[in-house]
Coordinates of C-alpha atoms in Angstrom, one line a residue:
Chain A
M833 CA -11.0 10.1 2.8
R834 CA -12.8 13.2 4.5
R835 CA -9.5 14.7 4.3
I836 CA -9.7 16.9 1.3
A837 CA -6.2 18.1 1.9
P838 CA -4.3 19.0 -0.1
A839 CA -7.0 20.7 -1.7
L840 CA -7.8 20.3 -5.3
C841 CA -5.4 20.9 -8.3
C842 CA -6.7 21.3 -11.7
L843 CA -9.2 19.1 -13.0
L844 CA -12.6 20.7 -13.4
F845 CA -14.6 17.8 -11.6
A846 CA -12.2 18.2 -8.8
A847 CA -12.9 21.6 -8.6
S848 CA -16.6 21.3 -8.6
A849 CA -16.1 18.9 -6.0
V850 CA -14.5 21.2 -3.5
A851 CA -16.5 22.8 -0.7
I852 CA -16.6 26.5 -0.8
G853 CA -16.1 27.7 2.8
R854 CA -16.6 31.5 2.3
S855 CA -20.1 33.0 2.7
D856 CA -18.8 36.4 1.5
R857 CA -20.5 37.0 -1.8
E858 CA -18.4 40.0 -2.6
A859 CA -15.2 38.1 -2.5
P860 CA -13.8 37.0 -5.8
P861 CA -14.9 34.0 -7.1
T862 CA -13.4 30.5 -6.5
T863 CA -12.1 28.4 -9.5
A864 CA -15.3 26.4 -9.2
Q865 CA -17.2 29.5 -9.2
V866 CA -15.6 31.0 -12.3
L867 CA -16.1 27.7 -14.2
E868 CA -19.7 27.3 -13.4
A869 CA -19.9 30.8 -14.7
A870 CA -18.3 30.0 -18.0
Q871 CA -20.5 30.3 -21.4
P872 CA -20.0 28.2 -24.2
S873 CA -18.2 31.1 -25.9
D874 CA -15.4 30.9 -23.0
W875 CA -14.5 27.0 -24.6
R876 CA -12.8 26.3 -27.8
R877 CA -12.6 23.2 -29.8
P878 CA -9.5 22.1 -30.9
D879 CA -8.9 21.8 -34.5
P880 CA -9.3 18.0 -35.3
A881 CA -6.6 18.5 -38.1
D882 CA -4.2 19.4 -35.3
T883 CA -5.2 16.8 -32.8
L884 CA -3.1 13.9 -32.3
Y885 CA -4.5 10.6 -30.9
L886 CA -1.9 8.3 -29.2
D887 CA -3.5 5.3 -28.5
L888 CA -1.9 2.9 -25.8
P889 CA -3.0 -0.3 -24.5
A890 CA -4.3 1.6 -21.6
G891 CA -6.4 4.2 -23.2
R892 CA -6.0 7.2 -25.6
V893 CA -3.5 10.4 -25.1
V894 CA -5.1 13.6 -27.0
I895 CA -2.3 15.9 -28.0
E896 CA -3.2 19.1 -29.6
L897 CA -0.2 20.2 -32.0
A898 CA 1.1 24.0 -32.0
P899 CA 1.5 24.7 -35.8
R900 CA 1.7 28.3 -35.3
F901 CA 5.2 27.7 -33.1
A902 CA 6.7 24.6 -34.9
P903 CA 5.1 24.4 -38.4
E904 CA 7.5 22.4 -40.0
H905 CA 7.8 19.8 -36.9
V906 CA 4.0 19.4 -36.9
A907 CA 4.0 19.1 -40.6
N908 CA 6.4 16.1 -40.5
I909 CA 4.8 14.8 -37.6
K910 CA 1.4 14.6 -39.5
A911 CA 3.3 13.0 -42.4
L912 CA 5.0 10.4 -39.9
V913 CA 1.4 9.4 -38.6
R914 CA -0.1 9.0 -42.0
D915 CA 2.9 6.6 -42.7
R916 CA 1.6 4.8 -39.7
F917 CA 5.0 5.3 -38.4
F918 CA 4.4 5.2 -34.9
D919 CA 2.2 2.3 -34.6
G920 CA 3.7 -0.5 -32.8
L921 CA 6.7 1.6 -31.7
P922 CA 7.8 1.8 -28.0
V923 CA 7.3 4.2 -25.0
G924 CA 11.1 3.7 -24.4
R925 CA 11.8 6.2 -21.9
V926 CA 10.5 7.3 -18.4
Q927 CA 12.5 9.4 -16.4
D928 CA 11.2 10.2 -13.1
N929 CA 10.4 14.1 -12.4
Y930 CA 11.2 14.6 -16.3
V931 CA 10.1 13.3 -19.4
T932 CA 8.2 10.2 -21.0
Q933 CA 9.6 9.6 -24.5
W934 CA 8.3 7.6 -27.3
G935 CA 8.7 6.7 -30.7
D936 CA 11.7 5.4 -32.9
I937 CA 13.6 5.0 -29.7
D938 CA 15.6 2.1 -31.0
E939 CA 16.2 3.8 -34.4
A940 CA 14.9 0.9 -36.2
R941 CA 12.5 2.4 -38.4
K942 CA 13.8 5.2 -40.6
N943 CA 12.0 6.6 -43.6
E944 CA 11.8 9.8 -45.5
A945 CA 9.9 11.9 -42.8
S946 CA 11.9 10.5 -40.1
T947 CA 15.1 11.3 -41.3
R948 CA 14.0 14.9 -42.6
K949 CA 16.3 17.3 -41.8
L950 CA 14.3 20.2 -40.0
P951 CA 14.9 23.8 -38.5
D952 CA 15.1 24.6 -35.1
E953 CA 11.5 25.9 -34.2
S954 CA 12.0 26.5 -30.6
I955 CA 11.7 30.4 -31.1
I956 CA 9.2 32.7 -32.9
A957 CA 9.7 36.3 -33.9
W958 CA 7.5 38.5 -31.6
N959 CA 5.3 40.9 -33.2
K960 CA 2.3 43.2 -31.9
A961 CA -0.2 41.5 -34.2
L962 CA 0.4 38.2 -31.8
P963 CA -2.8 37.9 -29.9
I964 CA -0.7 36.9 -26.8
V965 CA -2.6 37.1 -23.3
K966 CA 0.1 38.2 -20.9
L967 CA 0.5 36.9 -17.3
P968 CA 1.4 39.9 -15.1
D969 CA 3.2 37.7 -12.6
R970 CA 7.0 37.7 -12.6
D971 CA 8.9 34.7 -13.9
G972 CA 12.2 33.8 -13.3
Y973 CA 13.2 32.3 -16.8
A974 CA 11.6 34.9 -19.0
P975 CA 11.0 38.5 -18.9
A976 CA 7.2 37.7 -19.5
T977 CA 5.0 34.7 -19.8
G978 CA 1.4 34.5 -20.9
W979 CA -0.6 32.3 -23.5
L980 CA -0.6 32.2 -27.0
D981 CA -3.3 30.0 -29.0
G982 CA -4.1 28.2 -25.6
F983 CA -0.2 27.3 -25.0
P984 CA 1.7 28.8 -22.6
V985 CA 4.7 31.0 -23.7
G986 CA 8.0 33.2 -22.5
I987 CA 8.0 36.4 -24.1
E988 CA 11.1 38.6 -24.6
R989 CA 10.3 41.7 -26.3
K990 CA 13.5 43.5 -26.3
P991 CA 16.4 42.9 -27.0
S992 CA 15.8 39.5 -28.6
G993 CA 12.1 39.6 -29.9
Q994 CA 11.4 36.3 -29.3
V995 CA 8.2 34.3 -28.4
W996 CA 8.4 30.6 -27.4
L997 CA 6.5 27.7 -25.8
T998 CA 7.5 26.9 -22.1
H999 CA 8.3 23.3 -20.8
C1000 CA 5.4 23.0 -18.7
Y1001 CA 3.6 19.7 -17.3
G1002 CA 2.2 17.8 -20.4
M1003 CA 4.1 20.0 -23.0
V1004 CA 5.1 17.6 -25.7
G1005 CA 8.3 18.2 -27.5
A1006 CA 10.6 16.7 -30.3
G1007 CA 13.7 14.7 -29.0
R1008 CA 16.9 15.6 -31.0
D1009 CA 20.5 14.5 -30.9
N1010 CA 23.2 17.3 -30.2
W1011 CA 22.3 20.0 -32.7
P1012 CA 18.9 21.8 -32.4
D1013 CA 18.2 20.9 -36.3
T1014 CA 18.3 17.0 -35.4
G1015 CA 15.1 16.3 -34.3
S1016 CA 12.5 15.1 -36.9
G1017 CA 9.6 14.4 -34.6
S1018 CA 10.2 10.7 -34.8
E1019 CA 11.0 10.4 -31.2
L1020 CA 8.2 12.9 -29.0
Y1021 CA 8.7 13.5 -25.1
A1022 CA 5.9 14.6 -22.5
V1023 CA 7.0 16.4 -19.7
I1024 CA 5.9 14.4 -16.5
G1025 CA 7.5 16.5 -13.6
Q1026 CA 8.4 19.8 -12.5
A1027 CA 8.6 22.2 -15.5
P1028 CA 12.2 21.8 -16.9
R1029 CA 12.2 25.3 -18.2
H1030 CA 16.0 25.3 -18.7
L1031 CA 15.2 23.7 -22.0
D1032 CA 13.1 26.2 -23.1
R1033 CA 14.7 27.5 -26.4
N1034 CA 16.9 24.6 -26.4
I1035 CA 14.6 22.0 -27.9
V1036 CA 11.3 22.3 -30.1
L1037 CA 8.0 22.0 -28.5
V1038 CA 5.5 20.8 -30.7
G1039 CA 2.3 20.8 -28.8
H1040 CA 0.6 19.6 -25.2
V1041 CA -1.6 17.0 -23.7
L1042 CA -5.3 17.7 -23.4
R1043 CA -6.1 14.3 -22.1
G1044 CA -4.5 11.1 -21.0
M1045 CA -1.5 12.5 -19.5
E1046 CA -1.7 10.3 -16.5
L1047 CA -1.2 7.4 -18.9
L1048 CA 2.3 8.5 -19.8
A1049 CA 3.1 10.0 -16.5
S1050 CA 2.3 6.7 -14.6
L1051 CA 4.5 4.4 -16.8
P1052 CA 7.1 2.4 -14.8
R1053 CA 10.4 4.7 -14.9
G1054 CA 13.3 3.1 -16.9
S1055 CA 16.3 2.0 -14.9
G1056 CA 19.0 3.0 -17.4
A1057 CA 20.7 5.9 -18.0
L1058 CA 18.2 9.0 -18.3
G1059 CA 15.2 6.7 -17.8
F1060 CA 15.7 4.4 -20.8
Y1061 CA 14.3 1.1 -20.3
S1062 CA 17.1 -1.4 -20.0
D1063 CA 17.4 -4.6 -22.0
E1064 CA 15.8 -6.6 -19.2
E1065 CA 12.8 -4.0 -19.3
K1066 CA 12.5 -3.7 -23.3
P1067 CA 10.3 -6.6 -23.6
K1068 CA 8.0 -5.3 -21.3
R1069 CA 7.9 -1.4 -22.6
T1070 CA 4.2 -0.2 -23.7
L1071 CA 3.9 -0.2 -27.0
I1072 CA 2.0 2.4 -29.2
S1073 CA -1.2 0.6 -30.4
S1074 CA -1.7 3.7 -33.2
A1075 CA -1.1 7.1 -33.6
R1076 CA -4.0 8.9 -35.9
L1077 CA -5.1 12.5 -36.8
A1078 CA -8.4 13.2 -35.3
S1079 CA -9.4 14.7 -38.8
D1080 CA -8.2 11.3 -40.4
L1081 CA -10.9 9.5 -38.2
P1082 CA -14.7 9.3 -38.6
E1083 CA -16.4 11.5 -36.1
S1084 CA -17.6 8.4 -34.2
A1085 CA -13.8 7.5 -33.3
R1086 CA -13.0 11.0 -32.3
T1087 CA -12.6 12.5 -28.5
A1088 CA -14.7 15.5 -28.7
L1089 CA -13.0 17.9 -26.3
E1090 CA -13.3 21.4 -25.3
V1091 CA -10.6 23.7 -23.9
L1092 CA -11.1 26.6 -21.9
R1093 CA -10.2 29.8 -23.8
T1094 CA -7.1 31.8 -22.5
D1095 CA -8.2 35.0 -24.4
T1096 CA -11.2 35.8 -22.5
P1097 CA -12.2 37.8 -19.7
L1098 CA -13.4 34.7 -18.0
F1099 CA -9.9 33.4 -18.3
T1100 CA -8.6 36.4 -16.3
Q1101 CA -10.8 35.7 -13.6
Y1102 CA -9.9 32.1 -13.8
V1103 CA -6.2 33.3 -13.4
E1104 CA -7.1 35.3 -10.4
A1105 CA -8.7 32.4 -8.6
R1106 CA -5.5 30.4 -8.9
R1107 CA -3.5 33.3 -8.1
N1108 CA -5.3 33.9 -4.6
R1109 CA -7.2 30.7 -3.8
R1110 CA -10.4 31.6 -2.1
E1111 CA -11.5 27.8 -1.2
G1112 CA -12.2 27.9 2.7
W1113 CA -9.4 25.2 3.0
F1114 CA -6.8 27.9 2.3
V1115 CA -5.6 30.4 4.9
R1116 CA -2.7 32.4 2.9
P1117 CA -3.7 33.1 -0.7
A1118 CA -0.1 33.1 -2.5
G1119 CA -0.7 36.3 -4.3
H1120 CA 1.3 34.9 -7.4
I1121 CA 0.7 32.6 -10.0
D1122 CA 3.3 30.8 -12.3
V1123 CA 2.6 30.1 -15.8
C1124 CA 3.5 26.5 -15.5
N1125 CA 1.0 26.2 -12.3
L1126 CA -2.2 27.2 -14.1
P1127 CA -3.5 24.0 -16.1
I1128 CA -5.9 24.7 -18.4
P1129 CA -9.3 23.1 -18.0
V1130 CA -10.4 20.6 -20.4
R1131 CA -13.8 18.7 -20.9
D1132 CA -15.8 16.9 -22.7
A1133 CA -17.5 18.9 -25.6
R1134 CA -21.0 19.5 -25.1
Chain B
M1104 CA 18.5 5.4 -28.2
R1105 CA 21.2 7.4 -29.5
R1106 CA 19.3 10.5 -28.6
I1107 CA 20.0 11.9 -25.5
A1108 CA 17.5 14.4 -25.5
P1109 CA 15.8 16.1 -23.8
A1110 CA 19.2 15.8 -21.9
L1111 CA 19.7 14.8 -18.3
C1112 CA 17.6 16.0 -15.3
C1113 CA 18.9 15.0 -11.9
L1114 CA 20.2 11.8 -11.5
L1115 CA 23.9 11.6 -10.3
F1116 CA 24.4 8.7 -12.6
A1117 CA 22.5 10.3 -15.0
A1118 CA 24.5 13.6 -15.1
S1119 CA 27.7 11.3 -15.4
A1120 CA 26.5 9.9 -18.5
V1121 CA 26.3 13.0 -20.5
A1122 CA 28.9 13.8 -23.1
I1123 CA 30.6 17.0 -22.2
G1124 CA 30.8 19.1 -25.5
R1125 CA 33.0 22.0 -24.7
S1126 CA 36.3 21.9 -24.6
D1127 CA 37.0 25.1 -23.2
R1128 CA 38.8 24.5 -19.9
E1129 CA 38.3 27.9 -18.5
A1130 CA 34.5 27.4 -18.8
P1131 CA 32.5 26.9 -15.5
P1132 CA 32.2 23.3 -14.8
T1133 CA 29.1 21.2 -15.8
T1134 CA 27.1 19.4 -13.2
A1135 CA 28.9 16.1 -13.9
Q1136 CA 32.2 18.1 -13.4
V1137 CA 31.1 19.6 -10.0
L1138 CA 30.0 16.4 -8.6
E1139 CA 33.1 14.5 -9.8
A1140 CA 35.2 17.4 -8.1
A1141 CA 33.0 16.4 -4.6
Q1142 CA 34.9 15.7 -1.6
P1143 CA 33.4 13.3 1.4
S1144 CA 32.9 16.7 3.4
D1145 CA 30.4 17.7 0.5
W1146 CA 28.1 15.0 1.5
R1147 CA 26.2 14.4 4.7
R1148 CA 24.5 11.2 6.1
P1149 CA 21.3 12.0 7.1
D1150 CA 20.3 11.2 10.9
P1151 CA 18.9 7.7 10.9
A1152 CA 16.5 9.0 13.8
D1153 CA 14.9 11.3 11.4
T1154 CA 14.8 8.7 8.4
L1155 CA 11.7 7.0 7.7
Y1156 CA 11.1 4.0 5.7
L1157 CA 8.2 3.6 3.7
D1158 CA 8.5 -0.2 2.4
L1159 CA 5.9 -1.0 -0.5
P1160 CA 5.9 -4.0 -2.4
A1161 CA 7.5 -2.6 -5.0
G1162 CA 10.6 -1.2 -2.9
R1163 CA 11.5 1.1 -0.3
V1164 CA 10.7 5.0 -0.4
V1165 CA 13.5 6.9 1.9
I1166 CA 12.0 9.9 3.5
E1167 CA 14.4 12.5 5.6
L1168 CA 12.1 14.2 8.0
A1169 CA 12.6 17.8 9.0
P1170 CA 12.3 18.5 13.0
R1171 CA 13.6 21.8 12.8
F1172 CA 10.4 23.1 10.7
A1173 CA 7.7 20.6 12.2
P1174 CA 8.9 19.3 15.6
E1175 CA 5.6 18.2 16.8
H1176 CA 4.5 16.9 13.6
V1177 CA 7.9 15.0 13.1
A1178 CA 7.6 13.6 16.9
N1179 CA 3.9 12.3 16.2
I1180 CA 4.7 10.5 12.9
K1181 CA 7.4 8.7 14.6
A1182 CA 4.8 7.8 17.5
L1183 CA 2.5 6.3 14.7
V1184 CA 5.6 4.5 13.1
R1185 CA 6.5 3.0 16.5
D1186 CA 2.7 2.1 17.0
R1187 CA 3.0 0.3 13.8
F1188 CA 0.2 2.5 12.7
F1189 CA 0.9 3.0 9.0
D1190 CA 1.6 -1.0 8.5
G1191 CA -1.1 -2.5 6.0
L1192 CA -2.7 1.0 5.3
P1193 CA -3.1 2.0 1.8
V1194 CA -1.6 4.6 -0.7
G1195 CA -5.1 5.6 -1.3
R1196 CA -5.1 8.8 -3.4
V1197 CA -3.0 9.7 -6.5
Q1198 CA -3.9 13.0 -8.2
D1199 CA -1.8 13.4 -11.7
N1200 CA 0.5 16.3 -11.5
Y1201 CA -0.2 16.7 -7.7
V1202 CA 0.1 14.4 -4.9
T1203 CA 0.3 10.7 -3.9
Q1204 CA -1.3 10.3 -0.4
W1205 CA -1.1 7.4 1.8
G1206 CA -1.8 6.4 5.5
D1207 CA -5.3 6.3 7.2
I1208 CA -7.4 7.4 4.1
D1209 CA -10.3 5.5 5.2
E1210 CA -10.0 6.8 8.9
A1211 CA -10.4 3.2 9.9
R1212 CA -7.6 3.1 12.3
K1213 CA -7.6 5.8 14.9
N1214 CA -5.4 5.9 18.1
E1215 CA -4.1 8.2 20.5
A1216 CA -1.5 9.8 18.1
S1217 CA -3.5 9.9 14.8
T1218 CA -6.1 11.7 16.5
R1219 CA -3.9 14.2 18.6
K1220 CA -4.2 17.9 18.0
L1221 CA -0.7 19.3 16.6
P1222 CA -0.2 23.0 16.2
D1223 CA 0.0 24.4 12.3
E1224 CA 3.9 24.0 11.6
S1225 CA 4.0 25.3 8.4
I1226 CA 6.0 28.5 9.2
I1227 CA 9.2 28.9 11.6
A1228 CA 10.4 32.4 12.9
W1229 CA 13.2 33.9 10.8
N1230 CA 16.2 34.8 12.8
K1231 CA 19.9 35.6 11.7
A1232 CA 21.2 32.7 13.2
L1233 CA 19.4 30.2 10.9
P1234 CA 22.0 28.6 8.5
I1235 CA 20.4 29.5 5.4
V1236 CA 21.9 29.2 2.2
K1237 CA 20.1 31.9 -0.1
L1238 CA 19.7 31.4 -3.8
P1239 CA 20.1 34.8 -5.5
D1240 CA 17.7 34.1 -8.3
R1241 CA 14.1 35.6 -8.0
D1242 CA 11.0 33.9 -7.1
G1243 CA 7.4 34.6 -8.0
Y1244 CA 5.9 33.0 -4.6
A1245 CA 8.5 34.1 -2.0
P1246 CA 10.2 37.3 -1.7
A1247 CA 13.6 34.8 -1.5
T1248 CA 14.4 31.2 -1.6
G1249 CA 17.1 28.9 -0.3
W1250 CA 18.1 25.9 1.8
L1251 CA 18.1 25.0 5.1
D1252 CA 19.3 21.7 6.6
G1253 CA 19.2 20.6 3.0
F1254 CA 15.4 21.5 2.4
P1255 CA 14.0 24.0 0.0
V1256 CA 12.9 27.2 1.8
G1257 CA 10.9 30.3 1.1
I1258 CA 12.3 33.4 3.0
E1259 CA 10.5 36.6 4.1
R1260 CA 12.4 38.5 6.5
K1261 CA 10.0 41.6 6.5
P1262 CA 7.3 42.1 7.4
S1263 CA 6.3 38.9 8.7
G1264 CA 9.9 37.3 9.4
Q1265 CA 8.8 33.9 8.1
V1266 CA 10.8 30.8 7.2
W1267 CA 9.0 27.8 5.4
L1268 CA 9.4 24.8 3.4
T1269 CA 8.5 24.9 -0.2
H1270 CA 6.3 22.5 -2.1
C1271 CA 8.8 21.1 -4.5
Y1272 CA 8.5 17.9 -6.1
G1273 CA 9.3 15.1 -3.6
M1274 CA 8.5 17.0 -0.6
V1275 CA 6.3 15.2 1.9
G1276 CA 3.5 16.9 4.3
A1277 CA 0.5 15.9 6.5
G1278 CA -2.7 15.8 5.1
R1279 CA -5.2 17.9 6.9
D1280 CA -9.1 18.6 7.1
N1281 CA -10.2 22.1 7.1
W1282 CA -8.3 23.9 9.4
P1283 CA -4.6 24.2 9.6
D1284 CA -4.1 22.2 13.1
T1285 CA -6.3 19.4 11.9
G1286 CA -3.2 17.1 10.3
S1287 CA -1.7 14.8 12.7
G1288 CA 0.7 12.7 10.3
S1289 CA -1.8 9.7 10.2
E1290 CA -2.0 10.7 6.2
L1291 CA 0.9 11.8 4.5
Y1292 CA 1.1 12.8 1.0
A1293 CA 4.3 13.7 -1.5
V1294 CA 4.4 16.2 -4.5
I1295 CA 4.4 14.1 -7.5
G1296 CA 4.3 17.0 -10.4
Q1297 CA 4.6 20.7 -11.1
A1298 CA 5.4 22.2 -7.7
P1299 CA 2.2 23.6 -5.9
R1300 CA 3.8 26.4 -4.3
H1301 CA 0.2 28.1 -3.6
L1302 CA 0.2 25.1 -0.8
D1303 CA 3.4 26.9 1.0
R1304 CA 2.4 28.0 4.4
N1305 CA -1.0 26.6 4.1
I1306 CA -0.3 23.1 5.2
V1307 CA 2.5 21.5 7.2
L1308 CA 5.5 19.9 5.4
V1309 CA 7.3 17.3 7.4
G1310 CA 10.1 16.0 5.1
H1311 CA 11.3 15.0 1.7
V1312 CA 12.1 11.8 -0.4
L1313 CA 15.6 11.0 -0.7
R1314 CA 14.9 7.8 -2.9
G1315 CA 12.3 5.9 -4.3
M1316 CA 10.1 8.5 -5.4
E1317 CA 9.3 6.9 -8.5
L1318 CA 7.5 4.2 -6.8
L1319 CA 5.1 7.0 -5.6
A1320 CA 4.9 8.9 -8.4
S1321 CA 4.3 5.9 -11.2
L1322 CA 1.4 4.6 -9.2
P1323 CA -1.9 4.4 -11.1
R1324 CA -4.1 7.9 -10.8
G1325 CA -7.1 7.6 -8.9
S1326 CA -10.3 8.0 -10.8
G1327 CA -12.3 9.4 -8.3
A1328 CA -12.7 12.9 -6.8
L1329 CA -9.0 14.7 -6.2
G1330 CA -7.5 11.3 -7.2
F1331 CA -8.9 9.4 -4.6
Y1332 CA -9.5 5.6 -5.6
S1333 CA -12.8 4.6 -6.2
D1334 CA -14.6 1.7 -4.7
E1335 CA -14.0 -0.3 -7.5
E1336 CA -10.3 0.4 -7.6
K1337 CA -10.0 0.2 -3.6
P1338 CA -9.3 -3.8 -3.9
K1339 CA -6.2 -3.0 -5.8
R1340 CA -4.7 -0.3 -3.8
T1341 CA -0.9 -0.6 -3.0
L1342 CA -0.9 -1.3 1.0
I1343 CA 2.2 -0.2 2.9
S1344 CA 4.4 -3.3 3.8
S1345 CA 5.9 -1.4 6.8
A1346 CA 7.0 2.0 8.0
R1347 CA 10.2 2.5 10.0
L1348 CA 12.5 4.5 11.3
A1349 CA 15.9 3.7 10.3
S1350 CA 17.5 4.1 14.0
D1351 CA 14.9 1.4 14.9
L1352 CA 16.4 -1.1 12.2
P1353 CA 19.8 -2.7 12.7
E1354 CA 22.5 -1.5 10.4
S1355 CA 22.2 -4.4 8.0
A1356 CA 18.5 -3.9 7.0
R1357 CA 19.2 0.2 6.6
T1358 CA 19.6 2.0 3.2
A1359 CA 22.8 3.9 3.9
L1360 CA 22.5 7.1 1.8
E1361 CA 24.4 10.4 1.6
V1362 CA 23.2 13.5 0.4
L1363 CA 25.0 16.3 -1.4
R1364 CA 25.0 19.3 1.6
T1365 CA 23.8 22.6 0.6
D1366 CA 26.0 24.8 2.6
T1367 CA 29.2 24.3 1.0
P1368 CA 31.2 26.3 -2.0
L1369 CA 30.8 23.0 -3.9
F1370 CA 26.7 23.6 -3.8
T1371 CA 27.3 26.9 -5.2
Q1372 CA 29.1 25.6 -7.8
Y1373 CA 26.5 23.0 -8.5
V1374 CA 23.8 25.6 -8.5
E1375 CA 25.6 27.7 -11.0
A1376 CA 26.0 24.3 -13.1
R1377 CA 22.3 23.9 -13.2
R1378 CA 21.5 27.8 -13.8
N1379 CA 23.8 27.8 -16.9
R1380 CA 23.9 24.2 -18.2
R1381 CA 27.2 23.9 -19.9
E1382 CA 26.7 20.6 -21.4
G1383 CA 27.2 20.6 -25.1
W1384 CA 23.6 19.6 -25.7
F1385 CA 22.5 23.3 -24.6
V1386 CA 22.5 26.1 -27.1
R1387 CA 21.0 28.6 -24.8
P1388 CA 21.9 28.7 -21.0
A1389 CA 18.7 29.8 -18.9
G1390 CA 20.4 32.1 -16.6
H1391 CA 18.3 31.4 -14.0
I1392 CA 17.3 28.5 -11.7
D1393 CA 14.2 27.8 -9.7
V1394 CA 14.6 26.4 -6.1
C1395 CA 12.1 23.8 -7.1
N1396 CA 14.1 23.0 -10.4
L1397 CA 17.3 22.1 -8.5
P1398 CA 17.0 18.4 -7.0
I1399 CA 19.6 17.8 -4.7
P1400 CA 22.2 14.6 -5.5
V1401 CA 21.8 11.4 -3.4
R1402 CA 23.9 8.7 -3.7
D1403 CA 24.8 5.4 -1.9
A1404 CA 26.9 6.0 1.0
R1405 CA 30.5 4.9 0.4

């Protein structure tokens, strides 16, 4: 346990736990040093009206919804939540290195919202007023990447003029059938492995997990095709205790979190600290960072 | 469960399960069609002498070692295995979206091999005789990527003349302390999340998981710093039943697998089928593939 290798990943407390090996005070700061220097204004509090709690027997998954990107899906998910639609439904699919999927997997609980036809909201139109923070590092799947409203995005200014949420670890989307307008939000999935970026612009992302991702990622994998649980496994599926919007709960029942802002000078420092790791453990800084290899720090609200 | 979305990931049986939506016979083949067309010569059988079985209570993890890349580490791991060094040791660290680590986590079982000083084997020298299959798609972390001996590699011909294994999902490496020559193989880790490519050339990779990855990826996350299990969690850690080389077991006790070769024309077709997904579910082929977003098919030996 003395061995720290391979060194820290992403968690704030983990970052703080790593020994700083370099004594050169002129060197760019490490991740831990950047975060220690963060001011209250470098953090934001997600809007409770766009915060979804997925309460499982093992704990709470906190999901921040992305209304700018998928307004109709987000509105419909809220309608489903207020209908208590998800309560008691299973986590029905866990495919290793891919997705965990929950909701009306068995298609046994139809209602007005769950059968509503929604538009394909996998893309929004680029315009220069969008407060996008661009990542200068090159990307294979998109001409450019960055962050918008704290979410990772792909950007193609020309010719298409498109901006879209990218399928990074922890992103949440709406399962669909064969056509892009067939997902109502009644089945949601979270990415639990290598970013399946080939899904970008093919399926609607609706948000990301801020906390509790490990509860979705550590579930037993389904042995059926595509990671669905087999009939034998179904009785042991994890059931959703309840799904609620934070704004529908009293303050005392909420999980108050703060998320590092992506539109600050400090965030630029954070990106550089991840691009070229300065902790003493590293011998060769990568000189590059992928938009999906840069988890955004989340902490308890202070 | 009618909903297949998001569609298949990587498993052979999963690929076969997806409905093919396009009827155009001139279109490039889908993943399933490529694999259906594979001949016996498109598959290889890993060398039993370089195949490590990590038997856990929940099942077997099959690891293919990479002697070309890390010969001294691989030799030392084999020595440790033959000493029965790993038997009874814990999986002691599970950090979400990062690594699962096992072996002498508590540093309580030292012997000659576990304390042996090995060189940094995170890089090999490029030379034109290396049978590297290059991936034409651009990469952020390396000037070029591809496969060598069936393993994903980064390539920098100039100025450094380096080739190295890349930290993709399922890759296995040797944990180390603060210096690159301090890992003996007595603690091993597997990548269970987004490819931590910033570790490339910083720590020695020794192989990859061919089967049973879900057994490592679905373990409960450790609540301590860096995903190590806390003192309270330690009594519940998963213990290694046994670690053995396939070649040290009788045929009847081996898990006979075949792995898709990466040095064939069929593999080039497979890469293209993943780069531009032709299954009817997809509306926008990505036009790009990342070396770490292309799992290599593995099947039972026939």
